[in-house]
Coordinates of C-alpha atoms and ligand atoms in Angstrom, one line a residue:
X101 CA -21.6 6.3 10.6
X102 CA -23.1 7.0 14.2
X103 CA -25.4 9.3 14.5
X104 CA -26.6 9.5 18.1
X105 CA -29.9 9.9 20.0
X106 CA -30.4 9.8 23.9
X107 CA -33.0 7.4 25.5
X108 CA -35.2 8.8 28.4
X109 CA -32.4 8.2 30.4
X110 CA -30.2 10.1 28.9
X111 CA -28.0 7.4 27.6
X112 CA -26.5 7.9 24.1
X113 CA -27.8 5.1 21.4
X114 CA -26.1 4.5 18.5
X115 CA -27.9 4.6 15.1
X116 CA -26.2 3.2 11.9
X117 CA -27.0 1.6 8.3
X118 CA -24.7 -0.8 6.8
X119 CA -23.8 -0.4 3.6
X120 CA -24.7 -3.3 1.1
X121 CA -21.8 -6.1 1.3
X122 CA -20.1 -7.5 -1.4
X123 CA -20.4 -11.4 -1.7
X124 CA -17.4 -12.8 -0.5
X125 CA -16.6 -16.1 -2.5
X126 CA -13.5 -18.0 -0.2
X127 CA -11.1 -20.8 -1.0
X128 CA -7.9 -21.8 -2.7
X129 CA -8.8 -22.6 -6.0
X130 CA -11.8 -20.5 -6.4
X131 CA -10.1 -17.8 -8.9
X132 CA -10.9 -20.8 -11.4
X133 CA -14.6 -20.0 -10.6
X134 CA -14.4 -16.6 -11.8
X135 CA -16.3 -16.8 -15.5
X136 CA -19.4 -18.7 -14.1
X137 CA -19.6 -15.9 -11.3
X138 CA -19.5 -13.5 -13.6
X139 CA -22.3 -15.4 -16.0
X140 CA -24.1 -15.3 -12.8
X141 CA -23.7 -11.8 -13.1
X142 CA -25.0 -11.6 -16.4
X143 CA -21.3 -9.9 -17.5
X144 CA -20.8 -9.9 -21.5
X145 CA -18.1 -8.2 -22.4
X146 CA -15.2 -7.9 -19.2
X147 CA -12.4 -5.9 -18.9
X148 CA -9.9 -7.6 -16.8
X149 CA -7.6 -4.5 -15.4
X150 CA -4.2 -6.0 -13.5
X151 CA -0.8 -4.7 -13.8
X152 CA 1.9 -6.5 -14.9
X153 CA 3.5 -8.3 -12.1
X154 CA 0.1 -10.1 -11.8
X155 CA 0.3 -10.9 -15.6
X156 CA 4.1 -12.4 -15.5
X157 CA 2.9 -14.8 -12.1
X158 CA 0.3 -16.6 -13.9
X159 CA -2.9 -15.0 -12.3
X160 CA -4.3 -13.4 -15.6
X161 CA -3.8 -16.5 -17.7
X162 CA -5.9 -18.3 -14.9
X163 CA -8.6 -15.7 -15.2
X164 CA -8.3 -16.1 -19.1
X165 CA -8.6 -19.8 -18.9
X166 CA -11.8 -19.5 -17.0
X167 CA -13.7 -16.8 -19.0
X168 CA -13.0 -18.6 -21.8
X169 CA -14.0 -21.8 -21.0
X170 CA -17.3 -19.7 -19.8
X171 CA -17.6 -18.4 -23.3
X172 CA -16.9 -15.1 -22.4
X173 CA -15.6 -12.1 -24.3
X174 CA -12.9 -10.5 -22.2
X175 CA -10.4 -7.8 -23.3
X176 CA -7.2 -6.6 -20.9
X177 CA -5.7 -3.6 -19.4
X178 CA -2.4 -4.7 -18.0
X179 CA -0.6 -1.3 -17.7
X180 CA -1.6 -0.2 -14.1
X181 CA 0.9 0.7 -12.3
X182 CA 1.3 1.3 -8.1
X183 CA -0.5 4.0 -6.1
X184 CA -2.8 5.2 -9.7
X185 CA -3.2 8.3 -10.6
X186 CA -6.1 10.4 -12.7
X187 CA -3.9 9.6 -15.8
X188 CA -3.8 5.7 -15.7
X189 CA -7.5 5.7 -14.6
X190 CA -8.1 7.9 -17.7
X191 CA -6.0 5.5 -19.6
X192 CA -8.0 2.8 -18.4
X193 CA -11.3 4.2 -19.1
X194 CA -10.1 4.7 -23.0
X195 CA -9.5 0.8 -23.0
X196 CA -12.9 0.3 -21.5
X197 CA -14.9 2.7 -24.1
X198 CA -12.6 1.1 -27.0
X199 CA -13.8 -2.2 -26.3
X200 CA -17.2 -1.4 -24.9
X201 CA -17.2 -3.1 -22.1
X202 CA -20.5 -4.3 -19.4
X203 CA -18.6 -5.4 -16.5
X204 CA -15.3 -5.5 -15.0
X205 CA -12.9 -7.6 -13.2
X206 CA -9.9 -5.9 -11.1
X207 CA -7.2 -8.6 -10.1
X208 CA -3.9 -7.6 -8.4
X209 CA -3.2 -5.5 -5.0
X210 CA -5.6 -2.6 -4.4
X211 CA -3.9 -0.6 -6.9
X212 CA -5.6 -2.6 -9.8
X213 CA -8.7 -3.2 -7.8
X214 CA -8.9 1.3 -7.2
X215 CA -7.7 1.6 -10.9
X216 CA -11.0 -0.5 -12.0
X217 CA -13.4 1.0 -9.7
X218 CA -12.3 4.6 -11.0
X219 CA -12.8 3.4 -14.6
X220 CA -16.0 2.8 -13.3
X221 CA -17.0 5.9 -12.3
X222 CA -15.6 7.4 -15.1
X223 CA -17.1 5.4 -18.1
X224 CA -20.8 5.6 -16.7
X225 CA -20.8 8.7 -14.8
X226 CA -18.7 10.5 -16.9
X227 CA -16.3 14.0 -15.7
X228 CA -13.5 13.2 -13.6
X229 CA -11.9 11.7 -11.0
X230 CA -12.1 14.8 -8.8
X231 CA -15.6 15.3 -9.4
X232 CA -16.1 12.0 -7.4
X233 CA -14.3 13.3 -4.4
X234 CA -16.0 12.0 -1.7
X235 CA -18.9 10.1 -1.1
X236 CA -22.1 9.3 -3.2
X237 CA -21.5 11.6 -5.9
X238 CA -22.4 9.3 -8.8
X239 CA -25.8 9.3 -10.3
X240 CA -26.1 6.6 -12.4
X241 CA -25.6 3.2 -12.1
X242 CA -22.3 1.8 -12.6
X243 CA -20.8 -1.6 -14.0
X244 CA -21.0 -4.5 -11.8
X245 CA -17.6 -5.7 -10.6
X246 CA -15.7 -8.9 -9.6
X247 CA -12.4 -8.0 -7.5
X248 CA -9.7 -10.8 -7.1
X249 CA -6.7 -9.4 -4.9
X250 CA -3.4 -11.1 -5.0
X251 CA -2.1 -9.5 -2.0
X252 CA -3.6 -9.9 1.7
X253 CA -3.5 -5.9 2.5
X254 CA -5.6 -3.5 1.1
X255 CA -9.0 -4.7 1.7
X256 CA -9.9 -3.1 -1.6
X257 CA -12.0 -5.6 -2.4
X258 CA -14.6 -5.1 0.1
X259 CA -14.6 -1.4 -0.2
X260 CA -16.6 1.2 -2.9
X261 CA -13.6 3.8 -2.6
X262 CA -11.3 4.7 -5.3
X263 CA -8.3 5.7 -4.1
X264 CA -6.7 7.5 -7.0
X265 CA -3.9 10.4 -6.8
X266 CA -4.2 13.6 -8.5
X267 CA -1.7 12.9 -11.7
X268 CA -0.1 16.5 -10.7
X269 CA 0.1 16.9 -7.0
X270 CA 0.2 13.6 -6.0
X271 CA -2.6 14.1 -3.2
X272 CA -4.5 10.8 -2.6
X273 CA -8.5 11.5 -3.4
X274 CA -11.2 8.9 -1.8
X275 CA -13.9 8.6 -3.8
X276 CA -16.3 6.5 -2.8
X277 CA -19.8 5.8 -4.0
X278 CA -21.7 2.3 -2.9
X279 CA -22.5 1.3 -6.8
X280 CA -18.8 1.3 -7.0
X281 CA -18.1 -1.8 -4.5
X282 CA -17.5 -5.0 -6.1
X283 CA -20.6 -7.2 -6.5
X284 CA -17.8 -10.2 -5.4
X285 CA -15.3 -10.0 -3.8
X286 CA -13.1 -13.5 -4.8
X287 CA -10.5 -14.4 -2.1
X288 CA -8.0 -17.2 -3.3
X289 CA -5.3 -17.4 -0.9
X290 CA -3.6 -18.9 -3.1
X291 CA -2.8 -15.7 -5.3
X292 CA -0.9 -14.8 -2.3
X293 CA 1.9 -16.8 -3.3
X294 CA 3.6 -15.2 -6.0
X295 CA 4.2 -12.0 -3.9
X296 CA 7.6 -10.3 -3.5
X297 CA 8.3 -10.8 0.3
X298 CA 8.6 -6.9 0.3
X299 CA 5.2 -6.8 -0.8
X300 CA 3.9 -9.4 1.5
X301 CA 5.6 -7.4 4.7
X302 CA 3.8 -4.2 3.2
X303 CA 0.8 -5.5 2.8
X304 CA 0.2 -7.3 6.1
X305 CA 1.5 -4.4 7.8
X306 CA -1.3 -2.4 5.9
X307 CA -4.1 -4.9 7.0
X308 CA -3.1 -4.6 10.5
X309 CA -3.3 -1.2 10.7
X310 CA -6.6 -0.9 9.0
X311 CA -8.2 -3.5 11.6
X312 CA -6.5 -1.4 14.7
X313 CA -7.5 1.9 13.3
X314 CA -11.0 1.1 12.2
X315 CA -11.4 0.1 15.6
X316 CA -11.2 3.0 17.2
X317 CA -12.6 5.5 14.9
X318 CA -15.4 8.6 15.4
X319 CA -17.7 6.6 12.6
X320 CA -17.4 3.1 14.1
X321 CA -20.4 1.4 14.4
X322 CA -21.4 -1.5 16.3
X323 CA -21.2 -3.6 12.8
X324 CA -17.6 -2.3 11.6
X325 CA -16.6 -3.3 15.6
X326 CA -17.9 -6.8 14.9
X327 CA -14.9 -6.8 11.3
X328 CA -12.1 -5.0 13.5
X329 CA -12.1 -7.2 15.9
X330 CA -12.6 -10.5 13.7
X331 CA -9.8 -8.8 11.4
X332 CA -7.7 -8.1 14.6
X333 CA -8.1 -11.5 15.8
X334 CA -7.0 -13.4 12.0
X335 CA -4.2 -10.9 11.6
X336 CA -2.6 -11.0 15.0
X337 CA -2.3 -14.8 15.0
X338 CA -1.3 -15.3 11.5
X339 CA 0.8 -12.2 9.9
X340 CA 4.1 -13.6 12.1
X341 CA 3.4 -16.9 10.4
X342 CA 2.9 -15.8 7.3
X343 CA 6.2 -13.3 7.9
X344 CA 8.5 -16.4 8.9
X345 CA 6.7 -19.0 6.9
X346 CA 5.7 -18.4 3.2
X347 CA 4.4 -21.7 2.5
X348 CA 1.8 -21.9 5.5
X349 CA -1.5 -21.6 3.7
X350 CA -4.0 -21.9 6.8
X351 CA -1.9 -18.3 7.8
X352 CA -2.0 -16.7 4.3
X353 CA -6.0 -17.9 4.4
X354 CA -6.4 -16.0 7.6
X355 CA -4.6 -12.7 6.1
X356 CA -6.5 -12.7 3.7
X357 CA -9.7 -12.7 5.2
X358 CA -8.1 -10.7 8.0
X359 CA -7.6 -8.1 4.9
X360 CA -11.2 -8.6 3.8
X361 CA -12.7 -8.0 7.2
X362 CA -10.6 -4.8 7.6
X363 CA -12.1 -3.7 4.3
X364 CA -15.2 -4.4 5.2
X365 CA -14.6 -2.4 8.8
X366 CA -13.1 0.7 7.3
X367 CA -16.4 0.8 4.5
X368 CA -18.4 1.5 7.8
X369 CA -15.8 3.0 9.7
X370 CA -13.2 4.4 8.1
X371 CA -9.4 5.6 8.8
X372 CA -7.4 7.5 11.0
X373 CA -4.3 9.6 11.8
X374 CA -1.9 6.4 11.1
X375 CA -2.9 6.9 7.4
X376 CA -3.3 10.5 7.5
X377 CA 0.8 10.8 8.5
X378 CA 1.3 8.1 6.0
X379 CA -0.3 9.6 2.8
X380 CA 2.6 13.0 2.7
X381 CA 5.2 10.4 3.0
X382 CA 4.4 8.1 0.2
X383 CA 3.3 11.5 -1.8
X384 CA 6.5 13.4 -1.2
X385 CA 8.7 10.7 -0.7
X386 CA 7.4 7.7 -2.4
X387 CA 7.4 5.6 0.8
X388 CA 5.6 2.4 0.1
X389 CA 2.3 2.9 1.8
X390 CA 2.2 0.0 4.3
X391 CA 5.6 1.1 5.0
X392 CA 4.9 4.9 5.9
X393 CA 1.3 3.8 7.8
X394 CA 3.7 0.9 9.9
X395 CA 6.0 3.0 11.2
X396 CA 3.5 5.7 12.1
X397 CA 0.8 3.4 14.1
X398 CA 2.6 2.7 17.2
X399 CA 3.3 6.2 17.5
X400 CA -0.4 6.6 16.8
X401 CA -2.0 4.3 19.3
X402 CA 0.3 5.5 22.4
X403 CA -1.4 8.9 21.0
X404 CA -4.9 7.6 20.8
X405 CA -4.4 5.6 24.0
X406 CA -4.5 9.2 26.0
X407 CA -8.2 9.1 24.7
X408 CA -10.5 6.8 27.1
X409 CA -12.7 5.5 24.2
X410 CA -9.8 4.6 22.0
X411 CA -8.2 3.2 25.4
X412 CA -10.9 1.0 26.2
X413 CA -11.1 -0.8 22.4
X414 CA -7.4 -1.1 22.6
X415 CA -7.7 -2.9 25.7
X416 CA -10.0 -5.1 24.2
X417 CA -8.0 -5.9 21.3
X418 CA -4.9 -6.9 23.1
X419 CA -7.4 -9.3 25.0
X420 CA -8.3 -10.8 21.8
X421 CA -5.0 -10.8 20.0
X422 CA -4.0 -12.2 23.7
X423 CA -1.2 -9.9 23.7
X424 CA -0.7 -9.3 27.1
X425 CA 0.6 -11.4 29.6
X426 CA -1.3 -9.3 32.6
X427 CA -4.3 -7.8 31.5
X428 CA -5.1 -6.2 34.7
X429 CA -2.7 -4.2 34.0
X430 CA -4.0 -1.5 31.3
X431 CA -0.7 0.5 30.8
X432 CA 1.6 -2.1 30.3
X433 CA -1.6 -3.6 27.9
X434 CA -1.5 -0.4 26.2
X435 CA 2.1 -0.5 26.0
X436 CA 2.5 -4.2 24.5
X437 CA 0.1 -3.6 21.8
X438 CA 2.5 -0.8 20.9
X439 CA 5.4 -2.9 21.3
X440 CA 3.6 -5.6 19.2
X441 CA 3.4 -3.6 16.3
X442 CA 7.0 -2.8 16.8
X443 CA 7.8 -6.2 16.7
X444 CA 5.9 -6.9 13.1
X445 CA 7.5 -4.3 11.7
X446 CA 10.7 -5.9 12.9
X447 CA 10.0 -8.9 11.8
X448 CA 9.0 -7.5 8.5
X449 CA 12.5 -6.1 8.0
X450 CA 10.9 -2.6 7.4
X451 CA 12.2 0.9 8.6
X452 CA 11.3 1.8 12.6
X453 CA 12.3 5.5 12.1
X454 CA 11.7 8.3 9.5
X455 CA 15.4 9.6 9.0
X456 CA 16.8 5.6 7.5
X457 CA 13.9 6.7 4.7
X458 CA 15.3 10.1 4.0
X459 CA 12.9 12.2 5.5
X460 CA 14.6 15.6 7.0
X461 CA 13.5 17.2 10.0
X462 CA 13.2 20.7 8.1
X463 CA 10.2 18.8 6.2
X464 CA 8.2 18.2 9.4
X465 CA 5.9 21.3 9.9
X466 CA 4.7 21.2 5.9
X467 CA 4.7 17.5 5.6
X468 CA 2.2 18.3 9.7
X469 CA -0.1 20.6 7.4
X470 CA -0.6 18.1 4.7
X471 CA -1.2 15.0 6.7
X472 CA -4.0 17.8 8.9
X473 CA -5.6 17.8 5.7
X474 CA -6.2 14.6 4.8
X475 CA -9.7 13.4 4.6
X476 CA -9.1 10.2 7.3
X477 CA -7.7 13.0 10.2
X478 CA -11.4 13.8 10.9
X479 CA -12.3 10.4 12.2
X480 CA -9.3 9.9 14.5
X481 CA -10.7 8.9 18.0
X482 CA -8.3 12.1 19.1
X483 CA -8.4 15.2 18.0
X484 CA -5.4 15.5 15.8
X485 CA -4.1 19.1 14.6
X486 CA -0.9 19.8 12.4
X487 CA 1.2 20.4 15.5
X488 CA 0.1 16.9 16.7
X489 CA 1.4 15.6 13.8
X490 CA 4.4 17.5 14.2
X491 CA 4.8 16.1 17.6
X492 CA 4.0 12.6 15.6
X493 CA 6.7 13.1 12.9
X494 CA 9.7 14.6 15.3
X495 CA 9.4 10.9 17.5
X496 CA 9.0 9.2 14.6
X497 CA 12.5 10.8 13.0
X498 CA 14.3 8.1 15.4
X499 CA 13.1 4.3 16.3
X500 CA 10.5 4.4 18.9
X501 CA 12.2 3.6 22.6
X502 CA 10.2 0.2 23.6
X503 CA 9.1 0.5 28.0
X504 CA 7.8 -3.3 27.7
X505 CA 9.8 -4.7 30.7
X506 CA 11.4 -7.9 29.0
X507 CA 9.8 -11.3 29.7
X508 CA 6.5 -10.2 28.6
X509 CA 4.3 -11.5 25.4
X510 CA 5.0 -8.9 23.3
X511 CA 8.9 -9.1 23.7
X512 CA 8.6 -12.5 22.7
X513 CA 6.1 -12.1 19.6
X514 CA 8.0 -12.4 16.0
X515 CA 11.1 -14.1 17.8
Ligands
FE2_140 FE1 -3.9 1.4 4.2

């Protein structure tokens, strides 16, 4: 987080403390490596918590295979399921105290990676989920953790927050705590492979939005700049590969540390009003999140853009994604980095406008309130109120009306 002073001029100058980094161990193949880093790690007795999608593509078995030939004790907990709630952690933690248990591995998409970091809360810390709402609230130590993800997206891996839904009202709670981040985070791009192309659209979309909104964020440091730009730069040149090729690995290589580096940004920087609009869609809808935060971030960033800050890092990012094709020119910049992100979601075959998901217009002012209240509205570069969101939700009801005069890069990106 920044927390300012002034110099004897006057100037502001930022003051910040990283949080302790996972180690990030990168290749295809490396999954295979996964029992000695865990003897490294001194782990005894693992629970290996994946869902079972991961399970029927192979993944576990190769996990298995590798703790065994280790000599490891392991023991499973296949049964999480997508977007977790207090339940399925709770489940998960019952599986973790049944088999007593010293470390943990969480392999699949975030939600395996959140459900294994809230077990971990839970079985050392005790209470519940709610009671870790928030950051630092845990006061003993917790398990060390390996986190493998199978998708390019979340940047779970790279991050100490659980994000796991109240069982009941469906509202997303971030509970973070730095004991809970994985002690390594495995990338195997690879894993990638066996994903649903739905998921792989979802999930890219999802990275790209966490690198352009940790980018601009109140809490951004000059560290978490350093992974949004990095993540920016990966992601812009490889998601439309990896959206029109599926067997380019170099592409899926860079998504996925693309992914990492976003997680790694948003640890220092966190979110903003892209997610905040998405969470009440996925919650009272069931929109796929990657879906709901797509279709919200252009919308978003020609928000944001009003702000000179946000402007400015925006500017910088369609320099470095080379998005532009005249970058003296900062509105029609501004307006082919929105237009880009059009274009993904395009080429990702995923909804441009809220009314093809079945979201009526009566809905808007509560699902405003809700998506005021989330915990990532506060660090939005922009002040952002309910009725902004309104504003937010109303364009978004119908597919945004692209102003990129034709011929430029972003017209052309996707195609
Ligand atoms: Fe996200």
């Amino acid at each position: 987080m920044i927390e300012s002073q002034a110099d004897q001029d006057g100037k502001i100058l930022p003051r910040f403390q990283s949080p302790a980094l996972p180690r990030l161990v990168y290749g295809c193949g490396e999954v295979e490596r996964v029992g000695e880093l865990v003897l490294e790690s001194q782990g005894r007795r693992i629970l290996l918590v994946t869902d079972p999608g991961v399970v029927a593509a192979g993944h576990a078995e190769r996990v298995e295979k590798s703790l065994k030939k280790a000599g490891i004790d392991y023991a499973i907990y296949d049964r999480v399921r997508e977007n977790p709630t207090t339940e399925d952690v709770n489940e998960c933690v019952a599986a973790a105290r049944r088999e007593r248990i010293d470390f943990l591995i969480g392999l699949g998409g975030g939600s395996s990676m959140d459900t294994a970091k809230g077990c971990n809360f839970l079985f050392t810390n005790g209470g519940e989920m709610k009671d870790y709402w928030g950051t630092g609230k845990a006061t003993l130590p917790m398990l060390p953790m390996i986190a493998i993800p199978t998708t390019a997206g979340t940047g779970s891996e790279c991050q100490s927050y659980a994000l796991i839904a109240d069982e009941k009202t469906h509202r997303k709670m971030a509970c973070g705590d730095t004991k809970a981040a994985a002690k390594v985070a495995l990338l195997d791009p690879e894993l990638t492979l066996s994903q649903p192309a739905k998921v792989k659209a979802c999930t890219g979309v999802d990275a790209l939005a966490h690198a352009l909104e940790s980018a601009v964020t109140l809490r951004q440091t000059p560290m978490s700049r350093i992974w949004s730009r990095e993540a920016f730069r990966l992601i812009a040149r490889s998601l439309s590969r990896v959206l029109s090729d599926g067997a380019d690995m170099s592409a899926r290589g860079e998504m996925m540390l693309g992914a990492a580096y976003s997680g790694l940004a948003i640890e220092n920087s966190m979110l903003g009003a892209a997610h905040s609009a998405a969470n009440p869609l996925t919650a009272d809808y069931g929109i796929v999140h990657g879906q709901a935060v797509g279709l919200m971030l252009p919308r978003v960033i020609a928000f944001n853009a009003e702000c000179p800050e946000a402007r400015e890092i925006y500017l910088e990012l369609v320099s470095i994604g080379k998005l532009s094709a005249d970058e003296s020119d900062p509105e029609l910049s501004i307006r082919e980095l929105v237009a880009y992100v059009d274009r993904v979601l395009e080429q990702a075959e995923l909804a441009v406008d809220l009314a093809t998901l079945g979201v009526e217009e009566s809905r808007i002012p509560e699902l405003s309130q809700q998506a005021a209240e989330q915990w990532t509205a506060q660090f939005n570069p922009r002040t952002v109120l309910a009725e902004d969101f309104e504003g937010l939700y109303r364009d978004a009801l119908r597919p945004r009306n692209s102003t990129v005069p034709s011929g430029t890069k972003a017209e052309s990106l996707g195609k």
